């Protein structure tokens, strides 16, 4: 498998299952895709999400009914508590060429990573499905270690734009950006939310 960032805007994501696991999967896509959750019951966690619901008993549903739900799907996620149901959905996806993620059962062709994001970045971590707990741990460690990451990226972007005007030498521009990135005093100032960080960087590096 290879990592990809995919724009899911307007794409249909079908999630089978109405429990807590399915709710976490739905939350991952809610607001960023056309999410349809298929189940005979739904936990309250779905109430606040931008999703559509489709009532269907997955235990008794025919192959034709399941295949009908898959029509037009970009990605299907099986998140029921029954491995055989999940695997059955996976086989239907494989037969019709639809991307598939299995929360419990035979591995599909898509793995959902642990994600950390801000206004200026997105980090995705995966252990290939071997240990979701480790993926979450790494994400938590990154967020704890770099609480000002979003602000640093914004600062670097602002600095790059100014340097393009003030410094014609690309190597010198890169050197300045690197020095600011590796400056612990800049990180400390961003961590504490100081409002004069840009003025300080401009005075010392420009």
Tab-separated table of N, CA and C in Angstrom, residues 85-195:
chain	number	residue	atom	x	y	z
A	85	UNK	N	-20.253	-10.664	8.044
A	85	UNK	CA	-20.969	-9.626	7.298
A	85	UNK	C	-19.966	-8.667	6.664
A	86	UNK	N	-18.973	-8.274	7.431
A	86	UNK	CA	-17.949	-7.371	6.903
A	86	UNK	C	-17.244	-7.984	5.697
A	87	UNK	N	-16.871	-9.255	5.838
A	87	UNK	CA	-16.158	-9.927	4.751
A	87	UNK	C	-17.046	-10.084	3.515
A	88	UNK	N	-18.327	-10.332	3.759
A	88	UNK	CA	-19.270	-10.462	2.637
A	88	UNK	C	-19.348	-9.158	1.850
A	89	UNK	N	-19.405	-8.053	2.577
A	89	UNK	CA	-19.441	-6.741	1.921
A	89	UNK	C	-18.137	-6.515	1.156
A	90	UNK	N	-17.036	-6.931	1.760
A	90	UNK	CA	-15.738	-6.780	1.100
A	90	UNK	C	-15.662	-7.546	-0.208
A	91	UNK	N	-16.227	-8.753	-0.228
A	91	UNK	CA	-16.210	-9.548	-1.463
A	91	UNK	C	-17.042	-8.880	-2.561
A	92	UNK	N	-18.177	-8.286	-2.163
A	92	UNK	CA	-19.002	-7.572	-3.133
A	92	UNK	C	-18.252	-6.368	-3.701
A	93	UNK	N	-17.518	-5.670	-2.836
A	93	UNK	CA	-16.742	-4.503	-3.281
A	93	UNK	C	-15.650	-4.929	-4.265
A	94	UNK	N	-14.979	-6.005	-3.933
A	94	UNK	CA	-13.919	-6.493	-4.812
A	94	UNK	C	-14.474	-6.874	-6.175
A	95	UNK	N	-15.643	-7.484	-6.186
A	95	UNK	CA	-16.252	-7.924	-7.444
A	95	UNK	C	-16.692	-6.751	-8.313
A	96	UNK	N	-16.999	-5.615	-7.671
A	96	UNK	CA	-17.490	-4.458	-8.423
A	96	UNK	C	-16.446	-3.350	-8.547
A	97	UNK	N	-15.236	-3.575	-8.010
A	97	UNK	CA	-14.157	-2.600	-8.155
A	97	UNK	C	-14.275	-1.383	-7.269
A	98	UNK	N	-14.979	-1.518	-6.134
A	98	UNK	CA	-15.131	-0.396	-5.203
A	98	UNK	C	-14.079	-0.502	-4.093
A	99	UNK	N	-13.450	0.603	-3.777
A	99	UNK	CA	-12.466	0.624	-2.697
A	99	UNK	C	-13.132	0.209	-1.391
A	100	UNK	N	-12.386	-0.546	-0.555
A	100	UNK	CA	-12.996	-1.131	0.634
A	100	UNK	C	-12.064	-1.068	1.834
A	101	UNK	N	-12.642	-0.696	2.963
A	101	UNK	CA	-11.942	-0.724	4.249
A	101	UNK	C	-12.735	-1.598	5.200
A	102	UNK	N	-12.044	-2.512	5.871
A	102	UNK	CA	-12.696	-3.434	6.792
A	102	UNK	C	-12.247	-3.135	8.210
A	103	UNK	N	-13.192	-2.769	9.064
A	103	UNK	CA	-12.851	-2.467	10.448
A	103	UNK	C	-12.538	-3.722	11.247
A	104	UNK	N	-13.093	-4.861	10.819
A	104	UNK	CA	-12.873	-6.113	11.545
A	104	UNK	C	-13.131	-7.277	10.604
A	105	UNK	N	-12.060	-7.938	10.193
A	105	UNK	CA	-12.205	-9.057	9.270
A	105	UNK	C	-11.075	-9.072	8.263
A	106	UNK	N	-11.332	-9.618	7.090
A	106	UNK	CA	-10.314	-9.699	6.049
A	106	UNK	C	-9.910	-8.295	5.596
A	107	UNK	N	-8.600	-8.068	5.501
A	107	UNK	CA	-8.096	-6.738	5.167
A	107	UNK	C	-8.575	-6.285	3.795
A	108	UNK	N	-9.039	-5.037	3.725
A	108	UNK	CA	-9.455	-4.468	2.451
A	108	UNK	C	-8.277	-3.802	1.763
A	109	UNK	N	-8.568	-2.976	0.757
A	109	UNK	CA	-7.494	-2.308	0.034
A	109	UNK	C	-7.305	-0.858	0.465
A	110	UNK	N	-7.982	-0.431	1.539
A	110	UNK	CA	-7.819	0.910	2.087
A	110	UNK	C	-7.688	0.811	3.600
A	111	UNK	N	-6.713	1.535	4.156
A	111	UNK	CA	-6.538	1.625	5.610
A	111	UNK	C	-6.699	3.086	6.011
A	112	UNK	N	-7.502	3.348	7.031
A	112	UNK	CA	-7.681	4.710	7.512
A	112	UNK	C	-6.625	5.000	8.579
A	113	UNK	N	-5.802	6.011	8.380
A	113	UNK	CA	-4.718	6.299	9.319
A	113	UNK	C	-5.198	7.111	10.514
A	114	UNK	N	-4.333	7.190	11.514
A	114	UNK	CA	-4.542	8.153	12.591
A	114	UNK	C	-4.109	9.509	12.042
A	115	UNK	N	-4.917	10.539	12.258
A	115	UNK	CA	-4.670	11.828	11.617
A	115	UNK	C	-4.562	12.948	12.643
A	116	UNK	N	-3.561	13.789	12.442
A	116	UNK	CA	-3.433	15.035	13.188
A	116	UNK	C	-3.441	16.156	12.159
A	117	UNK	N	-4.222	17.209	12.397
A	117	UNK	CA	-4.262	18.272	11.397
A	117	UNK	C	-4.540	19.613	12.056
A	118	UNK	N	-4.135	20.642	11.353
A	118	UNK	CA	-4.412	22.016	11.752
A	118	UNK	C	-4.850	22.788	10.534
A	119	UNK	N	-4.782	24.101	10.601
A	119	UNK	CA	-5.175	24.907	9.447
A	119	UNK	C	-4.167	24.775	8.311
A	120	UNK	N	-2.916	24.453	8.653
A	120	UNK	CA	-1.844	24.462	7.662
A	120	UNK	C	-1.173	23.121	7.427
A	121	UNK	N	-1.634	22.079	8.056
A	121	UNK	CA	-0.966	20.790	7.870
A	121	UNK	C	-1.920	19.632	8.117
A	122	UNK	N	-1.541	18.478	7.587
A	122	UNK	CA	-2.204	17.217	7.882
A	122	UNK	C	-1.135	16.137	7.989
A	123	UNK	N	-1.136	15.410	9.093
A	123	UNK	CA	-0.217	14.295	9.287
A	123	UNK	C	-1.034	13.016	9.405
A	124	UNK	N	-0.649	11.998	8.646
A	124	UNK	CA	-1.338	10.713	8.690
A	124	UNK	C	-0.353	9.631	9.083
A	125	UNK	N	-0.724	8.806	10.068
A	125	UNK	CA	0.153	7.757	10.575
A	125	UNK	C	-0.550	6.417	10.494
A	126	UNK	N	0.142	5.419	9.967
A	126	UNK	CA	-0.460	4.091	9.846
A	126	UNK	C	0.565	3.017	10.164
A	127	UNK	N	0.108	1.950	10.771
A	127	UNK	CA	0.946	0.766	10.991
A	127	UNK	C	0.481	-0.371	10.086
A	128	UNK	N	-0.200	-0.016	9.007
A	128	UNK	CA	-0.689	-1.037	8.089
A	128	UNK	C	-1.779	-1.906	8.676
A	129	UNK	N	-2.461	-1.393	9.695
A	129	UNK	CA	-3.526	-2.147	10.335
A	129	UNK	C	-3.042	-3.082	11.426
A	130	UNK	N	-1.717	-3.148	11.648
A	130	UNK	CA	-1.171	-4.070	12.645
A	130	UNK	C	-1.372	-3.593	14.077
A	131	UNK	N	-1.376	-2.269	14.274
A	131	UNK	CA	-1.569	-1.748	15.624
A	131	UNK	C	-2.110	-0.327	15.567
A	132	UNK	N	-3.434	-0.162	15.480
A	132	UNK	CA	-4.017	1.179	15.494
A	132	UNK	C	-3.644	1.958	16.751
A	133	UNK	N	-3.414	1.228	17.852
A	133	UNK	CA	-3.033	1.891	19.096
A	133	UNK	C	-1.700	2.605	18.975
A	134	UNK	N	-0.755	2.008	18.278
A	134	UNK	CA	0.550	2.639	18.069
A	134	UNK	C	0.398	3.883	17.199
A	135	UNK	N	-0.450	3.795	16.174
A	135	UNK	CA	-0.691	4.967	15.324
A	135	UNK	C	-1.239	6.128	16.140
A	136	UNK	N	-2.200	5.834	17.012
A	136	UNK	CA	-2.764	6.883	17.867
A	136	UNK	C	-1.707	7.434	18.805
A	137	UNK	N	-0.864	6.551	19.337
A	137	UNK	CA	0.184	6.987	20.270
A	137	UNK	C	1.156	7.944	19.589
A	138	UNK	N	1.574	7.608	18.377
A	138	UNK	CA	2.494	8.478	17.643
A	138	UNK	C	1.848	9.828	17.371
A	139	UNK	N	0.571	9.805	16.971
A	139	UNK	CA	-0.144	11.053	16.729
A	139	UNK	C	-0.183	11.912	17.990
A	140	UNK	N	-0.494	11.297	19.123
A	140	UNK	CA	-0.572	12.035	20.384
A	140	UNK	C	0.782	12.615	20.775
A	141	UNK	N	1.860	11.843	20.543
A	141	UNK	CA	3.198	12.322	20.861
A	141	UNK	C	3.588	13.502	19.982
A	142	UNK	N	3.255	13.444	18.708
A	142	UNK	CA	3.558	14.548	17.801
A	142	UNK	C	2.817	15.810	18.219
A	143	UNK	N	1.544	15.652	18.577
A	143	UNK	CA	0.751	16.815	18.969
A	143	UNK	C	1.257	17.415	20.272
A	144	UNK	N	1.732	16.552	21.190
A	144	UNK	CA	2.252	17.044	22.462
A	144	UNK	C	3.617	17.699	22.290
A	145	UNK	N	4.419	17.178	21.361
A	145	UNK	CA	5.776	17.688	21.151
A	145	UNK	C	5.780	18.989	20.358
A	146	UNK	N	4.840	19.129	19.425
A	146	UNK	CA	4.802	20.313	18.569
A	146	UNK	C	3.443	21.010	18.646
A	147	UNK	N	3.086	21.538	19.807
A	147	UNK	CA	1.773	22.193	19.925
A	147	UNK	C	1.641	23.441	19.053
A	148	UNK	N	2.784	24.036	18.678
A	148	UNK	CA	2.750	25.259	17.873
A	148	UNK	C	3.061	24.985	16.404
A	149	UNK	N	2.915	23.735	15.981
A	149	UNK	CA	3.262	23.375	14.605
A	149	UNK	C	2.480	24.199	13.584
A	150	UNK	N	1.205	24.366	13.802
A	150	UNK	CA	0.380	25.131	12.868
A	150	UNK	C	0.890	26.571	12.747
A	151	UNK	N	1.239	27.165	13.894
A	151	UNK	CA	1.733	28.539	13.891
A	151	UNK	C	3.101	28.644	13.221
A	152	UNK	N	3.955	27.634	13.411
A	152	UNK	CA	5.268	27.662	12.774
A	152	UNK	C	5.131	27.585	11.256
A	153	UNK	N	4.230	26.763	10.776
A	153	UNK	CA	4.032	26.660	9.329
A	153	UNK	C	3.528	27.985	8.770
A	154	UNK	N	2.609	28.621	9.482
A	154	UNK	CA	2.104	29.921	9.043
A	154	UNK	C	3.225	30.956	9.036
A	155	UNK	N	4.071	30.915	10.048
A	155	UNK	CA	5.207	31.843	10.128
A	155	UNK	C	6.182	31.605	8.976
A	156	UNK	N	6.478	30.330	8.707
A	156	UNK	CA	7.388	29.997	7.615
A	156	UNK	C	6.828	30.466	6.266
A	157	UNK	N	5.549	30.315	6.076
A	157	UNK	CA	4.931	30.748	4.824
A	157	UNK	C	5.028	32.268	4.656
A	158	UNK	N	4.774	32.972	5.742
A	158	UNK	CA	4.874	34.443	5.698
A	158	UNK	C	6.305	34.865	5.410
A	159	UNK	N	7.250	34.191	6.055
A	159	UNK	CA	8.665	34.507	5.868
A	159	UNK	C	9.106	34.212	4.429
A	160	UNK	N	8.646	33.112	3.872
A	160	UNK	CA	8.992	32.754	2.487
A	160	UNK	C	8.544	33.844	1.517
A	161	UNK	N	7.333	34.356	1.728
A	161	UNK	CA	6.810	35.375	0.822
A	161	UNK	C	7.630	36.657	0.896
A	162	UNK	N	8.049	37.030	2.099
A	162	UNK	CA	8.858	38.239	2.259
A	162	UNK	C	10.244	38.031	1.653
A	163	UNK	N	10.821	36.857	1.878
A	163	UNK	CA	12.157	36.570	1.351
A	163	UNK	C	12.182	36.557	-0.174
A	164	UNK	N	11.100	36.135	-0.799
A	164	UNK	CA	11.045	36.133	-2.262
A	164	UNK	C	11.234	37.533	-2.820
A	165	UNK	N	10.813	38.536	-2.050
A	165	UNK	CA	10.922	39.926	-2.481
A	165	UNK	C	12.271	40.523	-2.083
A	166	UNK	N	12.735	40.186	-0.864
A	166	UNK	CA	13.906	40.840	-0.317
A	166	UNK	C	15.224	40.135	-0.623
A	167	UNK	N	15.203	38.837	-0.845
A	167	UNK	CA	16.445	38.073	-1.017
A	167	UNK	C	16.410	37.292	-2.336
A	168	UNK	N	17.192	37.717	-3.345
A	168	UNK	CA	17.171	37.033	-4.640
A	168	UNK	C	17.878	35.682	-4.655
A	169	UNK	N	18.763	35.452	-3.686
A	169	UNK	CA	19.544	34.206	-3.658
A	169	UNK	C	18.731	33.091	-2.994
A	170	UNK	N	18.401	32.060	-3.756
A	170	UNK	CA	17.562	30.979	-3.232
A	170	UNK	C	18.226	30.250	-2.082
A	171	UNK	N	19.539	30.041	-2.156
A	171	UNK	CA	20.252	29.340	-1.093
A	171	UNK	C	20.203	30.124	0.215
A	172	UNK	N	20.324	31.448	0.105
A	172	UNK	CA	20.245	32.279	1.305
A	172	UNK	C	18.831	32.251	1.887
A	173	UNK	N	17.833	32.243	1.004
A	173	UNK	CA	16.447	32.161	1.489
A	173	UNK	C	16.229	30.864	2.267
A	174	UNK	N	16.708	29.761	1.706
A	174	UNK	CA	16.552	28.461	2.359
A	174	UNK	C	17.282	28.423	3.695
A	175	UNK	N	18.458	29.042	3.747
A	175	UNK	CA	19.242	29.054	4.982
A	175	UNK	C	18.519	29.814	6.092
A	176	UNK	N	17.915	30.944	5.734
A	176	UNK	CA	17.189	31.733	6.731
A	176	UNK	C	15.977	30.972	7.245
A	177	UNK	N	15.244	30.374	6.327
A	177	UNK	CA	14.071	29.590	6.727
A	177	UNK	C	14.466	28.453	7.657
A	178	UNK	N	15.574	27.796	7.350
A	178	UNK	CA	16.041	26.690	8.187
A	178	UNK	C	16.457	27.172	9.569
A	179	UNK	N	17.135	28.308	9.624
A	179	UNK	CA	17.568	28.847	10.917
A	179	UNK	C	16.373	29.172	11.807
A	180	UNK	N	15.350	29.771	11.205
A	180	UNK	CA	14.148	30.092	11.983
A	180	UNK	C	13.458	28.809	12.452
A	181	UNK	N	13.387	27.831	11.568
A	181	UNK	CA	12.741	26.563	11.914
A	181	UNK	C	13.454	25.865	13.058
A	182	UNK	N	14.769	25.988	13.120
A	182	UNK	CA	15.554	25.310	14.154
A	182	UNK	C	15.859	26.208	15.354
A	183	UNK	N	15.234	27.371	15.413
A	183	UNK	CA	15.474	28.318	16.509
A	183	UNK	C	14.537	27.989	17.669
A	184	UNK	N	15.073	27.479	18.793
A	184	UNK	CA	14.205	27.106	19.924
A	184	UNK	C	13.474	28.297	20.534
A	185	UNK	N	14.053	29.495	20.403
A	185	UNK	CA	13.376	30.665	20.978
A	185	UNK	C	12.109	31.013	20.184
A	186	UNK	N	12.134	30.742	18.888
A	186	UNK	CA	10.949	30.993	18.072
A	186	UNK	C	9.844	30.001	18.443
A	187	UNK	N	10.220	28.728	18.576
A	187	UNK	CA	9.241	27.717	18.981
A	187	UNK	C	8.639	28.060	20.347
A	188	UNK	N	9.511	28.488	21.280
A	188	UNK	CA	9.034	28.809	22.630
A	188	UNK	C	8.064	29.983	22.598
A	189	UNK	N	8.368	30.973	21.763
A	189	UNK	CA	7.492	32.136	21.647
A	189	UNK	C	6.142	31.754	21.045
A	190	UNK	N	6.166	30.882	20.056
A	190	UNK	CA	4.911	30.420	19.463
A	190	UNK	C	4.109	29.592	20.457
A	191	UNK	N	4.803	28.762	21.240
A	191	UNK	CA	4.126	27.928	22.244
A	191	UNK	C	3.350	28.776	23.251
A	192	UNK	N	3.937	29.905	23.626
A	192	UNK	CA	3.308	30.750	24.647
A	192	UNK	C	2.319	31.749	24.037
A	193	UNK	N	2.197	31.752	22.713
A	193	UNK	CA	1.236	32.630	22.061
A	193	UNK	C	1.633	34.094	22.021
A	194	UNK	N	2.936	34.370	22.090
A	194	UNK	CA	3.385	35.762	22.034
A	194	UNK	C	2.963	36.414	20.718
A	195	UNK	N	2.522	37.659	20.804
A	195	UNK	CA	2.024	38.356	19.625
A	195	UNK	C	3.124	39.038	18.819
